[in-house]
Amino acid sequence: MSRTSLIPITVIFLLLVAATGFADKYDEASSKKSYDQVSRDYVLKQTTVPVYTFQVVKKIPHDTESYTEGLILTGGFLYEGTGLYGKSHIQKIDPKNGAVVKKMETSPLHFGEGLTVFGNEIIQLTYKSNTGFTYDKDTFEKKSSFHYPSQGWGLTQDGKRLIMSNGSAALLFLDPKDKKQTGYVIVHDDRGPIGWLNELEYVDGRVYANIWQSDLIARIDPESGKVTGWIDLTGLNPEPEKLKYPYVLNGITSDKDGKLVVTGKCWPYIYTIDLVSVQRP
């Protein structure tokens, strides 16, 4: 059940940190610990929620200089937000052929993170600046900024609210007008909280979340936080010997038919995939 913020947001955040082992994204020791919590072996052996693999139905070129942090398909175009200091940018992509039709470099002072489109605004998070930005969807002109007390990781929306991740096991709900937190849920399965939630996408009443530094995507009921499915994209990485940490799977959206569209940081392709149920013995 979603909880409203009846105590100060900073207190809530500290409680979430303590409960879920939140740590810096690029601290490899804590990354390894969090990945082990949701290992592929565990996902494949558990029997309480369905597991899916994939079949590629389409791929288009992707800029290998784009360190993908956010991806959204809307209005007939892909919008991508990328990270790294001095290299972060937002770009508009033709989903037919991968051509970049508009690109804007963002401030070198900020490490870009997740983004989404709400109405006529692009909304973007940053990693450690505790600051997000809104831009005009058509012109990319900066309109405003907003603040939050945590790191910024993934961002999506369900038509009524923004849904944000910060590396913990929490999905945070924000008012799309003032960007203030209105509630949260803790993502969990039968074993406990699922942390390291990264890029997000909302599809047909469920939130899909990359698990940072893994080939796994969790499908989540946003009202309860319950994991309702696992997607194992092992084997999708086109150059596994080259595209190692931190060039991992990251970036989820969906097309008009509800098929998932995914990529990775600096990967050469964006893929449209069908999900295939894993048959259990």
PDB file of N, CA and C in Angstrom, residues 109-167:
ATOM      1  N   LEU A 109      28.098  20.568 -15.103  1.00  0.00           N
ATOM      2  CA  LEU A 109      28.117  20.480 -13.643  1.00  0.00           C
ATOM      3  C   LEU A 109      27.231  19.358 -13.127  1.00  0.00           C
ATOM      4  N   HIS A 110      26.369  18.813 -13.992  1.00  0.00           N
ATOM      5  CA  HIS A 110      25.403  17.811 -13.562  1.00  0.00           C
ATOM      6  C   HIS A 110      25.587  16.507 -14.336  1.00  0.00           C
ATOM      7  N   PHE A 111      25.398  15.409 -13.643  1.00  0.00           N
ATOM      8  CA  PHE A 111      25.416  14.064 -14.201  1.00  0.00           C
ATOM      9  C   PHE A 111      23.954  13.687 -14.451  1.00  0.00           C
ATOM     10  N   GLY A 112      23.542  13.676 -15.721  1.00  0.00           N
ATOM     11  CA  GLY A 112      22.145  13.411 -16.038  1.00  0.00           C
ATOM     12  C   GLY A 112      21.724  12.003 -15.641  1.00  0.00           C
ATOM     13  N   GLU A 113      20.481  11.871 -15.232  1.00  0.00           N
ATOM     14  CA  GLU A 113      19.940  10.562 -14.865  1.00  0.00           C
ATOM     15  C   GLU A 113      18.593  10.351 -15.565  1.00  0.00           C
ATOM     16  N   GLY A 114      17.645   9.675 -14.897  1.00  0.00           N
ATOM     17  CA  GLY A 114      16.386   9.306 -15.523  1.00  0.00           C
ATOM     18  C   GLY A 114      15.587  10.499 -16.010  1.00  0.00           C
ATOM     19  N   LEU A 115      14.777  10.240 -17.034  1.00  0.00           N
ATOM     20  CA  LEU A 115      13.879  11.284 -17.512  1.00  0.00           C
ATOM     21  C   LEU A 115      12.573  10.679 -17.983  1.00  0.00           C
ATOM     22  N   THR A 116      11.563  11.526 -18.031  1.00  0.00           N
ATOM     23  CA  THR A 116      10.274  11.127 -18.575  1.00  0.00           C
ATOM     24  C   THR A 116       9.658  12.349 -19.253  1.00  0.00           C
ATOM     25  N   VAL A 117       8.544  12.119 -19.930  1.00  0.00           N
ATOM     26  CA  VAL A 117       7.782  13.204 -20.549  1.00  0.00           C
ATOM     27  C   VAL A 117       6.408  13.227 -19.897  1.00  0.00           C
ATOM     28  N   PHE A 118       6.010  14.398 -19.420  1.00  0.00           N
ATOM     29  CA  PHE A 118       4.694  14.575 -18.812  1.00  0.00           C
ATOM     30  C   PHE A 118       4.072  15.806 -19.460  1.00  0.00           C
ATOM     31  N   GLY A 119       2.979  15.596 -20.209  1.00  0.00           N
ATOM     32  CA  GLY A 119       2.391  16.699 -20.953  1.00  0.00           C
ATOM     33  C   GLY A 119       3.370  17.197 -21.995  1.00  0.00           C
ATOM     34  N   ASN A 120       3.665  18.484 -21.960  1.00  0.00           N
ATOM     35  CA  ASN A 120       4.608  19.062 -22.919  1.00  0.00           C
ATOM     36  C   ASN A 120       5.962  19.334 -22.280  1.00  0.00           C
ATOM     37  N   GLU A 121       6.262  18.613 -21.185  1.00  0.00           N
ATOM     38  CA  GLU A 121       7.529  18.810 -20.490  1.00  0.00           C
ATOM     39  C   GLU A 121       8.373  17.538 -20.488  1.00  0.00           C
ATOM     40  N   ILE A 122       9.652  17.707 -20.717  1.00  0.00           N
ATOM     41  CA  ILE A 122      10.634  16.677 -20.389  1.00  0.00           C
ATOM     42  C   ILE A 122      11.096  16.947 -18.972  1.00  0.00           C
ATOM     43  N   ILE A 123      11.066  15.932 -18.140  1.00  0.00           N
ATOM     44  CA  ILE A 123      11.494  16.075 -16.744  1.00  0.00           C
ATOM     45  C   ILE A 123      12.696  15.168 -16.547  1.00  0.00           C
ATOM     46  N   GLN A 124      13.789  15.729 -16.052  1.00  0.00           N
ATOM     47  CA  GLN A 124      15.053  15.012 -15.927  1.00  0.00           C
ATOM     48  C   GLN A 124      15.592  15.102 -14.505  1.00  0.00           C
ATOM     49  N   LEU A 125      16.096  13.981 -14.001  1.00  0.00           N
ATOM     50  CA  LEU A 125      16.795  13.955 -12.727  1.00  0.00           C
ATOM     51  C   LEU A 125      18.296  14.096 -12.950  1.00  0.00           C
ATOM     52  N   THR A 126      19.021  14.423 -11.892  1.00  0.00           N
ATOM     53  CA  THR A 126      20.473  14.350 -11.896  1.00  0.00           C
ATOM     54  C   THR A 126      20.920  13.448 -10.755  1.00  0.00           C
ATOM     55  N   TYR A 127      22.142  12.961 -10.873  1.00  0.00           N
ATOM     56  CA  TYR A 127      22.643  11.918  -9.978  1.00  0.00           C
ATOM     57  C   TYR A 127      22.866  12.410  -8.546  1.00  0.00           C
ATOM     58  N   LYS A 128      23.809  13.313  -8.351  1.00  0.00           N
ATOM     59  CA  LYS A 128      24.179  13.726  -6.999  1.00  0.00           C
ATOM     60  C   LYS A 128      23.902  15.192  -6.698  1.00  0.00           C
ATOM     61  N   SER A 129      23.312  15.899  -7.644  1.00  0.00           N
ATOM     62  CA  SER A 129      23.091  17.333  -7.444  1.00  0.00           C
ATOM     63  C   SER A 129      21.823  17.634  -6.660  1.00  0.00           C
ATOM     64  N   ASN A 130      21.016  16.603  -6.364  1.00  0.00           N
ATOM     65  CA  ASN A 130      19.742  16.790  -5.668  1.00  0.00           C
ATOM     66  C   ASN A 130      18.829  17.757  -6.417  1.00  0.00           C
ATOM     67  N   THR A 131      18.974  17.797  -7.735  1.00  0.00           N
ATOM     68  CA  THR A 131      18.259  18.767  -8.546  1.00  0.00           C
ATOM     69  C   THR A 131      17.738  18.112  -9.810  1.00  0.00           C
ATOM     70  N   GLY A 132      16.485  18.416 -10.137  1.00  0.00           N
ATOM     71  CA  GLY A 132      15.913  17.999 -11.403  1.00  0.00           C
ATOM     72  C   GLY A 132      15.574  19.215 -12.245  1.00  0.00           C
ATOM     73  N   PHE A 133      15.347  18.970 -13.539  1.00  0.00           N
ATOM     74  CA  PHE A 133      15.059  20.066 -14.460  1.00  0.00           C
ATOM     75  C   PHE A 133      13.871  19.709 -15.349  1.00  0.00           C
ATOM     76  N   THR A 134      13.141  20.734 -15.770  1.00  0.00           N
ATOM     77  CA  THR A 134      12.089  20.546 -16.757  1.00  0.00           C
ATOM     78  C   THR A 134      12.446  21.356 -18.000  1.00  0.00           C
ATOM     79  N   TYR A 135      12.096  20.763 -19.166  1.00  0.00           N
ATOM     80  CA  TYR A 135      12.390  21.386 -20.454  1.00  0.00           C
ATOM     81  C   TYR A 135      11.140  21.320 -21.319  1.00  0.00           C
ATOM     82  N   ASP A 136      11.017  22.246 -22.234  1.00  0.00           N
ATOM     83  CA  ASP A 136       9.961  22.167 -23.226  1.00  0.00           C
ATOM     84  C   ASP A 136      10.243  20.977 -24.150  1.00  0.00           C
ATOM     85  N   LYS A 137       9.235  20.144 -24.343  1.00  0.00           N
ATOM     86  CA  LYS A 137       9.417  18.905 -25.108  1.00  0.00           C
ATOM     87  C   LYS A 137       9.808  19.168 -26.551  1.00  0.00           C
ATOM     88  N   ASP A 138       9.332  20.247 -27.121  1.00  0.00           N
ATOM     89  CA  ASP A 138       9.581  20.521 -28.535  1.00  0.00           C
ATOM     90  C   ASP A 138      10.864  21.321 -28.767  1.00  0.00           C
ATOM     91  N   THR A 139      11.115  22.321 -27.922  1.00  0.00           N
ATOM     92  CA  THR A 139      12.267  23.200 -28.145  1.00  0.00           C
ATOM     93  C   THR A 139      13.479  22.825 -27.303  1.00  0.00           C
ATOM     94  N   PHE A 140      13.277  22.014 -26.247  1.00  0.00           N
ATOM     95  CA  PHE A 140      14.311  21.657 -25.275  1.00  0.00           C
ATOM     96  C   PHE A 140      14.735  22.860 -24.426  1.00  0.00           C
ATOM     97  N   GLU A 141      13.985  23.935 -24.469  1.00  0.00           N
ATOM     98  CA  GLU A 141      14.295  25.099 -23.648  1.00  0.00           C
ATOM     99  C   GLU A 141      14.058  24.767 -22.181  1.00  0.00           C
ATOM    100  N   LYS A 142      15.026  25.116 -21.318  1.00  0.00           N
ATOM    101  CA  LYS A 142      14.878  24.857 -19.885  1.00  0.00           C
ATOM    102  C   LYS A 142      13.785  25.752 -19.316  1.00  0.00           C
ATOM    103  N   LYS A 143      12.869  25.148 -18.527  1.00  0.00           N
ATOM    104  CA  LYS A 143      11.751  25.889 -17.962  1.00  0.00           C
ATOM    105  C   LYS A 143      11.891  26.123 -16.464  1.00  0.00           C
ATOM    106  N   SER A 144      12.345  25.106 -15.729  1.00  0.00           N
ATOM    107  CA  SER A 144      12.401  25.247 -14.278  1.00  0.00           C
ATOM    108  C   SER A 144      13.311  24.169 -13.697  1.00  0.00           C
ATOM    109  N   SER A 145      13.547  24.276 -12.401  1.00  0.00           N
ATOM    110  CA  SER A 145      14.298  23.257 -11.669  1.00  0.00           C
ATOM    111  C   SER A 145      13.547  22.917 -10.391  1.00  0.00           C
ATOM    112  N   PHE A 146      13.882  21.788  -9.798  1.00  0.00           N
ATOM    113  CA  PHE A 146      13.267  21.361  -8.534  1.00  0.00           C
ATOM    114  C   PHE A 146      14.298  20.556  -7.757  1.00  0.00           C
ATOM    115  N   HIS A 147      14.014  20.311  -6.486  1.00  0.00           N
ATOM    116  CA  HIS A 147      15.005  19.681  -5.619  1.00  0.00           C
ATOM    117  C   HIS A 147      14.409  18.470  -4.894  1.00  0.00           C
ATOM    118  N   TYR A 148      15.279  17.539  -4.538  1.00  0.00           N
ATOM    119  CA  TYR A 148      14.907  16.346  -3.780  1.00  0.00           C
ATOM    120  C   TYR A 148      16.106  15.977  -2.903  1.00  0.00           C
ATOM    121  N   PRO A 149      15.885  15.287  -1.771  1.00  0.00           N
ATOM    122  CA  PRO A 149      16.967  15.084  -0.799  1.00  0.00           C
ATOM    123  C   PRO A 149      17.860  13.891  -1.077  1.00  0.00           C
ATOM    124  N   SER A 150      17.520  13.077  -2.066  1.00  0.00           N
ATOM    125  CA  SER A 150      18.277  11.855  -2.323  1.00  0.00           C
ATOM    126  C   SER A 150      19.067  11.976  -3.614  1.00  0.00           C
ATOM    127  N   GLN A 151      19.788  10.912  -3.970  1.00  0.00           N
ATOM    128  CA  GLN A 151      20.305  10.807  -5.323  1.00  0.00           C
ATOM    129  C   GLN A 151      19.121  10.628  -6.277  1.00  0.00           C
ATOM    130  N   GLY A 152      19.329  10.973  -7.547  1.00  0.00           N
ATOM    131  CA  GLY A 152      18.312  10.733  -8.557  1.00  0.00           C
ATOM    132  C   GLY A 152      18.759   9.604  -9.469  1.00  0.00           C
ATOM    133  N   TRP A 153      17.882   8.617  -9.706  1.00  0.00           N
ATOM    134  CA  TRP A 153      18.218   7.492 -10.582  1.00  0.00           C
ATOM    135  C   TRP A 153      17.208   7.405 -11.729  1.00  0.00           C
ATOM    136  N   GLY A 154      16.081   6.720 -11.519  1.00  0.00           N
ATOM    137  CA  GLY A 154      15.114   6.522 -12.595  1.00  0.00           C
ATOM    138  C   GLY A 154      13.866   7.372 -12.422  1.00  0.00           C
ATOM    139  N   LEU A 155      13.146   7.602 -13.541  1.00  0.00           N
ATOM    140  CA  LEU A 155      11.935   8.412 -13.491  1.00  0.00           C
ATOM    141  C   LEU A 155      10.959   7.938 -14.562  1.00  0.00           C
ATOM    142  N   THR A 156       9.696   7.804 -14.171  1.00  0.00           N
ATOM    143  CA  THR A 156       8.610   7.524 -15.100  1.00  0.00           C
ATOM    144  C   THR A 156       7.358   8.211 -14.588  1.00  0.00           C
ATOM    145  N   GLN A 157       6.215   7.973 -15.234  1.00  0.00           N
ATOM    146  CA  GLN A 157       4.957   8.577 -14.792  1.00  0.00           C
ATOM    147  C   GLN A 157       3.796   7.686 -15.212  1.00  0.00           C
ATOM    148  N   ASP A 158       2.709   7.772 -14.443  1.00  0.00           N
ATOM    149  CA  ASP A 158       1.535   6.940 -14.713  1.00  0.00           C
ATOM    150  C   ASP A 158       0.339   7.752 -15.191  1.00  0.00           C
ATOM    151  N   GLY A 159       0.579   9.002 -15.617  1.00  0.00           N
ATOM    152  CA  GLY A 159      -0.498   9.869 -16.058  1.00  0.00           C
ATOM    153  C   GLY A 159      -1.027  10.773 -14.973  1.00  0.00           C
ATOM    154  N   LYS A 160      -0.762  10.442 -13.714  1.00  0.00           N
ATOM    155  CA  LYS A 160      -1.229  11.248 -12.588  1.00  0.00           C
ATOM    156  C   LYS A 160      -0.092  11.711 -11.686  1.00  0.00           C
ATOM    157  N   ARG A 161       0.969  10.936 -11.634  1.00  0.00           N
ATOM    158  CA  ARG A 161       2.075  11.242 -10.720  1.00  0.00           C
ATOM    159  C   ARG A 161       3.387  10.813 -11.359  1.00  0.00           C
ATOM    160  N   LEU A 162       4.474  11.414 -10.899  1.00  0.00           N
ATOM    161  CA  LEU A 162       5.796  10.974 -11.276  1.00  0.00           C
ATOM    162  C   LEU A 162       6.218   9.846 -10.342  1.00  0.00           C
ATOM    163  N   ILE A 163       6.985   8.905 -10.861  1.00  0.00           N
ATOM    164  CA  ILE A 163       7.474   7.777 -10.076  1.00  0.00           C
ATOM    165  C   ILE A 163       8.992   7.763 -10.212  1.00  0.00           C
ATOM    166  N   MET A 164       9.681   7.820  -9.088  1.00  0.00           N
ATOM    167  CA  MET A 164      11.134   8.025  -9.061  1.00  0.00           C
ATOM    168  C   MET A 164      11.823   6.908  -8.290  1.00  0.00           C
ATOM    169  N   SER A 165      13.033   6.552  -8.728  1.00  0.00           N
ATOM    170  CA  SER A 165      13.892   5.660  -7.949  1.00  0.00           C
ATOM    171  C   SER A 165      15.144   6.416  -7.534  1.00  0.00           C
ATOM    172  N   ASN A 166      15.756   5.957  -6.443  1.00  0.00           N
ATOM    173  CA  ASN A 166      16.978   6.619  -5.963  1.00  0.00           C
ATOM    174  C   ASN A 166      18.065   5.621  -5.585  1.00  0.00           C
ATOM    175  N   GLY A 167      17.929   4.381  -6.044  1.00  0.00           N
ATOM    176  CA  GLY A 167      18.926   3.362  -5.744  1.00  0.00           C
ATOM    177  C   GLY A 167      18.566   2.476  -4.576  1.00  0.00           C
TER     178      GLY A 167
END
